[in-house]
Amino acid sequence: MPPAVIHAARPRPSTVPTWAAWCLVGLLVALLVVNTLLVPSLDGHPHVPEVITAAVYLAVSIALHEASHVAALRTFGRSIDKIGFRMNHWVFPAFSVRMNQSLLLSRQEQVCVHAAGLLVNLVVNAVTLVCNRWSWQSPALDFAASAVFVAAAWNVVPFLNSDGYRVLLSLTGTNATRELRANPFWLISLKIVGVLFVIAVVTHTVFTFTRSALA
């Protein structure tokens, strides 16, 4: 095996204390609460300018999210495998950064890497909502920020291979396996909830489109 590969795979002492990892998770929860308080109530259906603004803002948010994962991983001396697109459970589309080398980090460092994208999204979104409320007052931007908040909030929910799921695994030091029965009971429960959620969403979507087509 090449010396460079051996050196890259060598375990390193954690540069992040456990208390700092937990503080980061606490900050994530606090930012969720702040965003919840800042998100305005929206009335009526969105218009074309609002949809376009939301699409652009969402694209920028996704770019910032993935760039934050990359930056965090490189901060700890590791590199990504590739940036791509995947379908979670063959249903939910998602951009992703493959970070196999994150497995070589300590669990505290893994928390930082997996939480980085959400933290940046929620900070930027909170600043956007505050500036829009006190200065810009753009309904389109309100709608866009609300859409990004919903996406970020879903990404915190710890199932469907979300960032929240990976943060939870890192915090608990749990290595998830493909064989369902080999996982801890709480993780099996999360996986079952995730599958049930997928079934519910697909069923609801099919029912909605069928009803619209027959109306």
Coordinates of N, CA and C in Angstrom, one line a residue:
M1 N 0.8 -1.2 0.0 CA 0.0 0.0 0.0 C 0.9 1.2 0.0
P2 N 0.6 2.2 -0.8 CA 1.4 3.4 -0.9 C 1.5 4.2 0.4
P3 N 2.7 4.7 0.8 CA 2.8 5.4 2.1 C 1.8 6.6 2.3
A4 N 1.5 7.2 1.2 CA 0.5 8.4 1.3 C -0.9 7.9 1.7
V5 N -1.3 6.7 1.2 CA -2.6 6.1 1.7 C -2.5 5.7 3.1
I6 N -1.4 5.1 3.5 CA -1.2 4.7 4.9 C -1.3 5.9 5.8
H7 N -0.6 6.9 5.4 CA -0.6 8.2 6.2 C -2.0 8.8 6.4
A8 N -2.7 8.8 5.2 CA -4.0 9.4 5.2 C -5.0 8.6 6.1
A9 N -4.8 7.3 6.2 CA -5.7 6.4 7.0 C -5.3 6.3 8.4
R10 N -4.2 6.9 8.8 CA -3.8 6.8 10.2 C -4.7 7.6 11.1
P11 N -5.2 7.0 12.2 CA -6.1 7.7 13.1 C -5.3 8.9 13.8
R12 N -6.0 10.0 14.0 CA -5.4 11.2 14.6 C -6.2 11.5 15.9
P13 N -5.5 12.2 16.8 CA -6.3 12.6 18.0 C -7.3 13.6 17.7
S14 N -8.4 13.6 18.4 CA -9.5 14.6 18.1 C -9.1 16.0 18.4
T15 N -9.4 16.9 17.5 CA -9.1 18.3 17.7 C -10.3 19.1 18.3
V16 N -11.4 18.3 18.5 CA -12.6 19.0 19.0 C -13.0 18.2 20.3
P17 N -13.1 18.9 21.4 CA -13.5 18.3 22.6 C -15.0 17.9 22.6
T18 N -15.4 17.0 23.4 CA -16.8 16.5 23.4 C -17.8 17.6 23.7
W19 N -17.4 18.5 24.7 CA -18.3 19.6 25.1 C -18.5 20.5 23.9
A20 N -17.5 20.7 23.1 CA -17.7 21.6 21.9 C -18.6 21.0 20.9
A21 N -18.6 19.7 20.7 CA -19.5 19.1 19.8 C -20.9 19.2 20.3
W22 N -21.2 19.0 21.6 CA -22.5 19.2 22.1 C -23.0 20.7 22.0
C23 N -22.0 21.6 22.3 CA -22.4 23.0 22.1 C -22.8 23.3 20.7
L24 N -22.2 22.7 19.7 CA -22.5 22.9 18.3 C -23.9 22.4 18.0
V25 N -24.3 21.3 18.6 CA -25.6 20.8 18.5 C -26.6 21.7 19.1
G26 N -26.3 22.2 20.3 CA -27.1 23.2 21.0 C -27.3 24.4 20.2
L27 N -26.3 24.9 19.5 CA -26.4 26.1 18.6 C -27.3 25.8 17.5
L28 N -27.2 24.6 16.9 CA -28.1 24.2 15.8 C -29.6 24.2 16.2
V29 N -29.9 23.7 17.4 CA -31.2 23.8 17.9 C -31.7 25.2 18.2
A30 N -30.8 26.0 18.7 CA -31.1 27.5 18.9 C -31.4 28.2 17.6
L31 N -30.6 27.9 16.6 CA -30.9 28.5 15.3 C -32.2 28.1 14.7
L32 N -32.6 26.8 14.9 CA -33.9 26.4 14.5 C -35.0 27.2 15.1
V33 N -34.8 27.4 16.4 CA -35.8 28.2 17.2 C -35.9 29.6 16.7
V34 N -34.7 30.2 16.5 CA -34.7 31.6 16.0 C -35.4 31.7 14.6
N35 N -35.0 30.8 13.7 CA -35.7 30.8 12.4 C -37.2 30.6 12.5
T36 N -37.6 29.7 13.4 CA -39.0 29.5 13.6 C -39.7 30.8 14.0
L37 N -39.1 31.5 14.9 CA -39.7 32.8 15.3 C -39.7 33.9 14.3
L38 N -38.7 33.8 13.4 CA -38.6 34.9 12.3 C -39.4 34.6 11.1
V39 N -39.7 33.3 10.8 CA -40.4 33.0 9.6 C -41.8 33.6 9.6
P40 N -42.2 34.4 8.6 CA -43.5 35.1 8.7 C -44.6 34.1 8.2
S41 N -45.8 34.4 8.6 CA -47.0 33.6 8.1 C -47.3 34.1 6.7
L42 N -47.5 33.1 5.8 CA -47.7 33.5 4.4 C -49.2 33.2 4.1
D43 N -49.8 34.1 3.4 CA -51.2 34.0 3.0 C -51.3 33.8 1.5
G44 N -52.2 33.0 1.1 CA -52.5 32.8 -0.3 C -51.4 31.9 -1.0
H45 N -51.6 31.8 -2.3 CA -50.7 31.0 -3.1 C -49.5 31.9 -3.6
P46 N -48.3 31.3 -3.8 CA -47.2 32.1 -4.3 C -47.4 32.5 -5.7
H47 N -46.9 33.7 -6.1 CA -46.9 34.2 -7.5 C -45.6 33.8 -8.2
V48 N -45.6 34.1 -9.4 CA -44.4 33.7 -10.2 C -43.1 34.3 -9.7
P49 N -43.1 35.7 -9.4 CA -41.8 36.2 -8.9 C -41.3 35.6 -7.6
E50 N -42.3 35.2 -6.7 CA -41.9 34.5 -5.5 C -41.3 33.1 -5.7
V51 N -41.9 32.4 -6.7 CA -41.4 31.1 -7.0 C -40.0 31.2 -7.6
I52 N -39.8 32.1 -8.5 CA -38.5 32.3 -9.1 C -37.4 32.7 -8.0
T53 N -37.8 33.6 -7.2 CA -36.9 34.0 -6.1 C -36.6 32.9 -5.2
A54 N -37.6 32.1 -4.9 CA -37.4 30.9 -4.0 C -36.4 29.9 -4.7
A55 N -36.6 29.7 -6.0 CA -35.7 28.7 -6.7 C -34.3 29.2 -6.7
V56 N -34.0 30.5 -6.9 CA -32.7 31.1 -6.9 C -32.1 31.0 -5.5
Y57 N -32.9 31.4 -4.5 CA -32.4 31.4 -3.2 C -32.1 30.0 -2.7
L58 N -32.9 29.0 -3.1 CA -32.7 27.6 -2.7 C -31.4 27.1 -3.4
A59 N -31.2 27.5 -4.6 CA -30.0 27.0 -5.3 C -28.7 27.6 -4.6
V60 N -28.8 28.8 -4.2 CA -27.6 29.4 -3.5 C -27.4 28.7 -2.1
S61 N -28.6 28.4 -1.5 CA -28.5 27.8 -0.2 C -27.9 26.4 -0.3
I62 N -28.2 25.7 -1.3 CA -27.7 24.3 -1.5 C -26.2 24.4 -1.8
A63 N -25.8 25.4 -2.6 CA -24.3 25.6 -2.9 C -23.6 25.9 -1.6
L64 N -24.1 26.8 -0.8 CA -23.5 27.1 0.5 C -23.4 25.9 1.4
H65 N -24.5 25.1 1.4 CA -24.6 24.0 2.3 C -23.5 23.0 2.0
E66 N -23.4 22.6 0.7 CA -22.4 21.6 0.3 C -21.0 22.2 0.5
A67 N -20.8 23.5 0.2 CA -19.4 24.1 0.3 C -19.0 24.0 1.8
S68 N -20.0 24.2 2.7 CA -19.7 24.2 4.1 C -19.2 22.8 4.6
H69 N -19.9 21.7 4.0 CA -19.4 20.4 4.3 C -18.0 20.2 3.9
V70 N -17.7 20.6 2.6 CA -16.3 20.5 2.1 C -15.3 21.2 2.9
A71 N -15.6 22.5 3.3 CA -14.7 23.3 4.0 C -14.4 22.7 5.4
A72 N -15.5 22.2 6.1 CA -15.3 21.6 7.4 C -14.4 20.3 7.3
L73 N -14.7 19.5 6.3 CA -13.9 18.3 6.1 C -12.4 18.6 5.9
R74 N -12.2 19.6 5.0 CA -10.8 20.0 4.7 C -10.1 20.6 5.9
T75 N -10.9 21.3 6.8 CA -10.3 21.9 8.0 C -9.7 20.8 8.9
F76 N -10.2 19.6 8.9 CA -9.7 18.5 9.6 C -8.7 17.6 8.9
G77 N -8.3 18.2 7.7 CA -7.2 17.5 7.0 C -7.7 16.3 6.1
R78 N -9.0 16.3 5.8 CA -9.5 15.2 4.9 C -10.1 15.8 3.6
S79 N -10.3 15.0 2.7 CA -10.9 15.5 1.4 C -12.1 14.7 1.0
I80 N -12.9 15.3 0.1 CA -14.1 14.6 -0.3 C -13.8 13.7 -1.5
D81 N -14.8 12.8 -1.7 CA -14.7 11.8 -2.8 C -15.3 12.4 -4.1
K82 N -16.5 12.9 -4.0 CA -17.1 13.6 -5.1 C -18.4 14.3 -4.6
I83 N -18.8 15.2 -5.5 CA -20.1 15.9 -5.3 C -21.1 15.4 -6.3
G84 N -22.3 15.0 -5.9 CA -23.2 14.4 -6.8 C -24.6 14.6 -6.5
F85 N -25.5 13.8 -7.1 CA -26.9 13.8 -6.9 C -27.4 12.4 -6.6
R86 N -28.3 12.3 -5.7 CA -28.8 11.0 -5.3 C -30.3 11.1 -5.0
M87 N -30.9 9.9 -5.0 CA -32.3 9.8 -4.6 C -32.4 9.1 -3.3
N88 N -32.8 9.8 -2.2 CA -32.9 9.1 -0.9 C -34.1 8.2 -1.0
H89 N -33.9 6.9 -0.7 CA -35.0 5.9 -0.7 C -35.7 5.9 -2.0
W90 N -35.0 6.2 -3.1 CA -35.5 6.2 -4.5 C -36.6 7.2 -4.7
V91 N -36.8 8.1 -3.8 CA -38.0 9.0 -3.8 C -37.6 10.5 -3.7
F92 N -36.8 10.8 -2.8 CA -36.5 12.2 -2.5 C -35.1 12.6 -3.1
P93 N -35.2 13.6 -4.1 CA -33.9 14.0 -4.7 C -33.1 14.9 -3.8
A94 N -31.8 14.7 -3.9 CA -30.9 15.5 -3.0 C -29.5 15.6 -3.6
F95 N -28.9 16.8 -3.5 CA -27.5 16.9 -3.8 C -26.7 16.4 -2.6
S96 N -25.5 15.9 -2.9 CA -24.8 15.3 -1.8 C -23.3 15.4 -2.0
V97 N -22.5 15.4 -0.9 CA -21.1 15.4 -1.0 C -20.6 14.0 -0.4
R98 N -20.0 13.2 -1.2 CA -19.6 11.9 -0.6 C -18.3 12.2 0.2
M99 N -18.3 11.8 1.4 CA -17.2 12.1 2.4 C -16.8 10.9 3.1
N100 N -16.3 9.9 2.4 CA -15.9 8.6 3.0 C -14.8 8.8 4.0
Q101 N -13.9 9.9 3.8 CA -12.8 10.1 4.7 C -13.3 10.7 6.1
S102 N -14.6 11.1 6.1 CA -15.1 11.6 7.4 C -15.1 10.4 8.4
L103 N -15.1 9.2 8.0 CA -15.1 8.0 8.9 C -13.8 7.9 9.6
L104 N -12.7 8.6 9.1 CA -11.4 8.6 9.7 C -11.3 9.6 10.8
L105 N -12.3 10.5 10.9 CA -12.3 11.5 11.9 C -12.9 11.0 13.3
S106 N -12.6 11.7 14.3 CA -13.2 11.4 15.6 C -14.7 11.7 15.5
R107 N -15.5 11.1 16.4 CA -16.9 11.4 16.3 C -17.3 12.8 16.6
Q108 N -16.4 13.5 17.4 CA -16.7 15.0 17.6 C -16.4 15.8 16.4
E109 N -15.4 15.4 15.6 CA -15.1 16.1 14.4 C -16.2 15.8 13.3
Q110 N -16.7 14.5 13.4 CA -17.8 14.2 12.4 C -19.0 15.0 12.7
V111 N -19.3 15.3 13.9 CA -20.4 16.2 14.3 C -20.3 17.5 13.6
C112 N -19.1 18.1 13.7 CA -18.8 19.4 13.0 C -19.0 19.3 11.5
V113 N -18.5 18.3 10.9 CA -18.6 18.2 9.5 C -20.0 18.0 9.0
H114 N -20.8 17.1 9.7 CA -22.2 16.9 9.2 C -23.1 18.0 9.6
A115 N -22.8 18.8 10.6 CA -23.7 19.9 11.0 C -23.3 21.2 10.3
A116 N -22.2 21.3 9.7 CA -21.7 22.5 9.1 C -22.7 23.1 8.1
G117 N -23.2 22.3 7.2 CA -24.1 22.8 6.1 C -25.4 23.4 6.7
L118 N -26.0 22.7 7.7 CA -27.2 23.2 8.4 C -26.9 24.5 9.1
L119 N -25.8 24.6 9.8 CA -25.5 25.8 10.6 C -25.4 27.0 9.7
V120 N -24.7 26.8 8.6 CA -24.5 28.0 7.6 C -25.9 28.4 7.0
N121 N -26.7 27.4 6.6 CA -28.0 27.7 6.1 C -28.9 28.4 7.0
L122 N -28.9 28.0 8.3 CA -29.8 28.6 9.3 C -29.3 30.0 9.7
V123 N -28.0 30.2 9.7 CA -27.4 31.6 10.0 C -27.8 32.5 8.9
V124 N -27.5 32.1 7.7 CA -27.8 33.0 6.5 C -29.3 33.3 6.4
N125 N -30.1 32.2 6.7 CA -31.5 32.4 6.6 C -32.0 33.4 7.6
A126 N -31.5 33.3 8.8 CA -31.9 34.2 9.9 C -31.6 35.6 9.6
V127 N -30.3 35.8 9.1 CA -29.9 37.2 8.7 C -30.8 37.7 7.6
T128 N -31.1 36.9 6.6 CA -31.9 37.3 5.5 C -33.3 37.7 6.0
L129 N -33.9 36.9 6.9 CA -35.2 37.2 7.4 C -35.2 38.5 8.2
V130 N -34.2 38.7 9.0 CA -34.1 40.0 9.8 C -34.0 41.2 8.9
C131 N -33.0 41.1 7.9 CA -32.8 42.2 7.0 C -34.1 42.5 6.2
N132 N -34.8 41.5 5.8 CA -36.0 41.6 5.0 C -37.1 42.3 5.8
R133 N -37.2 41.9 7.1 CA -38.2 42.5 7.9 C -38.0 44.0 8.2
W134 N -36.7 44.4 8.4 CA -36.4 45.7 8.8 C -36.0 46.6 7.7
S135 N -35.7 46.1 6.5 CA -35.2 46.9 5.4 C -35.9 46.6 4.1
W136 N -35.7 45.5 3.5 CA -36.1 45.2 2.2 C -37.6 45.0 2.0
Q137 N -38.2 44.3 3.0 CA -39.6 44.1 3.0 C -40.1 43.5 1.6
S138 N -39.5 42.4 1.2 CA -39.8 41.8 -0.1 C -40.7 40.5 0.2
P139 N -41.9 40.4 -0.2 CA -42.7 39.2 0.0 C -42.1 38.0 -0.7
A140 N -41.4 38.2 -1.8 CA -40.8 37.1 -2.6 C -39.7 36.5 -1.7
L141 N -38.9 37.4 -1.1 CA -37.8 36.9 -0.2 C -38.3 36.2 1.0
D142 N -39.4 36.7 1.6 CA -40.0 36.0 2.7 C -40.4 34.6 2.3
F143 N -41.0 34.5 1.2 CA -41.4 33.1 0.7 C -40.2 32.2 0.5
A144 N -39.2 32.8 -0.1 CA -38.0 32.0 -0.4 C -37.3 31.6 0.9
A145 N -37.2 32.5 1.9 CA -36.5 32.1 3.1 C -37.4 31.1 3.9
S146 N -38.7 31.2 3.8 CA -39.6 30.2 4.4 C -39.4 28.8 3.8
A147 N -39.2 28.8 2.5 CA -39.0 27.5 1.8 C -37.7 26.9 2.2
V148 N -36.7 27.7 2.3 CA -35.3 27.2 2.7 C -35.4 26.7 4.2
F149 N -36.1 27.4 5.0 CA -36.2 27.0 6.4 C -36.9 25.6 6.5
V150 N -38.0 25.4 5.7 CA -38.6 24.1 5.8 C -37.7 23.0 5.3
A151 N -36.9 23.3 4.3 CA -35.9 22.3 3.8 C -34.9 22.0 4.8
A152 N -34.4 23.0 5.5 CA -33.4 22.8 6.5 C -33.9 22.1 7.7
A153 N -35.2 22.4 8.1 CA -35.8 21.7 9.2 C -36.0 20.2 8.9
W154 N -36.4 19.9 7.7 CA -36.5 18.5 7.4 C -35.2 17.8 7.4
N155 N -34.1 18.5 7.0 CA -32.8 17.9 7.0 C -32.2 17.7 8.4
V156 N -32.8 18.3 9.4 CA -32.4 18.1 10.8 C -33.1 16.8 11.3
V157 N -34.3 16.5 10.9 CA -35.0 15.3 11.3 C -34.1 14.1 11.1
P158 N -33.8 13.3 12.2 CA -32.8 12.3 12.1 C -33.3 11.0 11.5
F159 N -33.7 11.0 10.2 CA -33.9 9.8 9.4 C -33.7 10.1 7.9
L160 N -33.8 9.1 7.1 CA -33.6 9.2 5.6 C -32.2 9.7 5.3
N161 N -31.2 9.3 6.1 CA -29.8 9.7 5.8 C -29.6 11.2 5.8
S162 N -30.4 11.9 6.5 CA -30.3 13.4 6.6 C -29.0 13.8 7.4
D163 N -28.7 15.0 7.4 CA -27.6 15.5 8.2 C -27.8 15.3 9.7
G164 N -29.1 15.5 10.1 CA -29.5 15.3 11.5 C -29.2 13.8 11.9
Y165 N -29.5 12.9 11.0 CA -29.3 11.5 11.2 C -27.8 11.2 11.4
R166 N -27.0 11.8 10.6 CA -25.5 11.6 10.7 C -25.0 12.2 11.9
V167 N -25.5 13.4 12.3 CA -25.0 14.0 13.5 C -25.4 13.2 14.7
L168 N -26.6 12.6 14.7 CA -27.0 11.7 15.8 C -26.1 10.5 15.9
L169 N -25.8 9.9 14.8 CA -24.9 8.7 14.8 C -23.5 9.1 15.3
S170 N -23.0 10.3 14.9 CA -21.7 10.7 15.4 C -21.7 11.0 16.9
L171 N -22.8 11.6 17.4 CA -22.9 11.9 18.8 C -22.9 10.7 19.7
T172 N -23.6 9.7 19.2 CA -23.7 8.4 20.0 C -22.6 7.4 19.7
G173 N -21.8 7.7 18.7 CA -20.7 6.8 18.4 C -21.2 5.5 17.8
T174 N -22.4 5.6 17.0 CA -23.0 4.4 16.5 C -22.6 4.2 15.0
N175 N -22.2 3.0 14.7 CA -21.9 2.6 13.3 C -23.1 1.9 12.7
A176 N -23.8 2.5 11.8 CA -25.0 1.9 11.2 C -24.5 0.8 10.2
T177 N -25.2 -0.3 10.2 CA -24.9 -1.4 9.3 C -26.1 -1.6 8.3
R178 N -25.8 -2.2 7.2 CA -26.8 -2.5 6.2 C -27.8 -3.5 6.7
E179 N -27.3 -4.4 7.5 CA -28.2 -5.5 8.0 C -29.0 -4.9 9.2
L180 N -30.3 -4.8 9.0 CA -31.2 -4.0 9.9 C -31.1 -4.6 11.3
R181 N -31.1 -5.9 11.5 CA -31.1 -6.5 12.8 C -29.8 -6.3 13.6
A182 N -28.7 -5.9 12.9 CA -27.4 -5.7 13.6 C -27.3 -4.4 14.2
N183 N -28.3 -3.5 14.0 CA -28.3 -2.1 14.5 C -29.0 -2.1 15.9
P184 N -28.7 -1.1 16.7 CA -29.3 -0.9 18.0 C -30.8 -0.7 17.8
F185 N -31.6 -1.0 18.8 CA -33.1 -0.9 18.7 C -33.6 0.4 18.3
W186 N -33.0 1.5 18.9 CA -33.4 2.9 18.6 C -33.1 3.2 17.2
L187 N -32.0 2.7 16.6 CA -31.7 3.0 15.2 C -32.6 2.2 14.3
I188 N -33.0 1.0 14.6 CA -33.9 0.2 13.8 C -35.3 0.9 13.8
S189 N -35.7 1.5 14.9 CA -36.9 2.2 15.0 C -36.9 3.5 14.1
L190 N -35.8 4.2 14.1 CA -35.6 5.3 13.2 C -35.7 4.9 11.7
K191 N -35.1 3.8 11.4 CA -35.1 3.4 10.0 C -36.5 3.0 9.6
I192 N -37.3 2.3 10.5 CA -38.6 1.9 10.2 C -39.5 3.2 10.0
V193 N -39.3 4.2 10.9 CA -40.1 5.4 10.7 C -39.8 6.1 9.4
G194 N -38.5 6.0 9.0 CA -38.1 6.6 7.7 C -38.8 5.9 6.5
V195 N -38.9 4.6 6.6 CA -39.6 3.9 5.5 C -41.1 4.2 5.5
L196 N -41.7 4.2 6.7 CA -43.1 4.6 6.8 C -43.4 6.0 6.3
F197 N -42.4 6.9 6.5 CA -42.6 8.3 6.0 C -42.6 8.3 4.5
V198 N -41.6 7.5 3.9 CA -41.6 7.5 2.5 C -42.9 6.9 1.9
I199 N -43.4 5.9 2.5 CA -44.6 5.3 2.0 C -45.8 6.3 2.1
A200 N -45.8 7.0 3.2 CA -46.9 8.0 3.4 C -46.8 9.1 2.4
V201 N -45.6 9.6 2.1 CA -45.4 10.7 1.2 C -45.8 10.3 -0.3
V202 N -45.3 9.1 -0.6 CA -45.6 8.6 -2.0 C -47.1 8.3 -2.1
T203 N -47.8 7.8 -1.1 CA -49.2 7.5 -1.2 C -50.0 8.8 -1.3
H204 N -49.6 9.8 -0.5 CA -50.3 11.1 -0.5 C -50.1 11.8 -1.9
T205 N -48.9 11.7 -2.4 CA -48.6 12.3 -3.7 C -49.4 11.7 -4.8
V206 N -49.4 10.3 -4.9 CA -50.2 9.6 -5.9 C -51.7 10.0 -5.7
F207 N -52.2 10.0 -4.5 CA -53.6 10.3 -4.3 C -54.0 11.7 -4.7
T208 N -53.1 12.7 -4.4 CA -53.3 14.1 -4.8 C -53.4 14.2 -6.3
F209 N -52.4 13.6 -7.0 CA -52.3 13.8 -8.5 C -53.5 13.0 -9.1
T210 N -53.9 11.9 -8.6 CA -55.0 11.2 -9.1 C -56.3 11.9 -9.0
R211 N -56.5 12.5 -7.8 CA -57.7 13.3 -7.6 C -57.7 14.5 -8.5
S212 N -56.6 15.2 -8.7 CA -56.5 16.3 -9.6 C -56.8 16.0 -11.0
A213 N -56.3 14.8 -11.4 CA -56.5 14.3 -12.8 C -58.0 14.0 -13.1
L214 N -58.7 13.5 -12.0 CA -60.1 13.1 -12.2 C -61.1 14.2 -12.0
A215 N -60.6 15.3 -11.4 CA -61.5 16.4 -11.1 C -61.9 17.1 -12.4

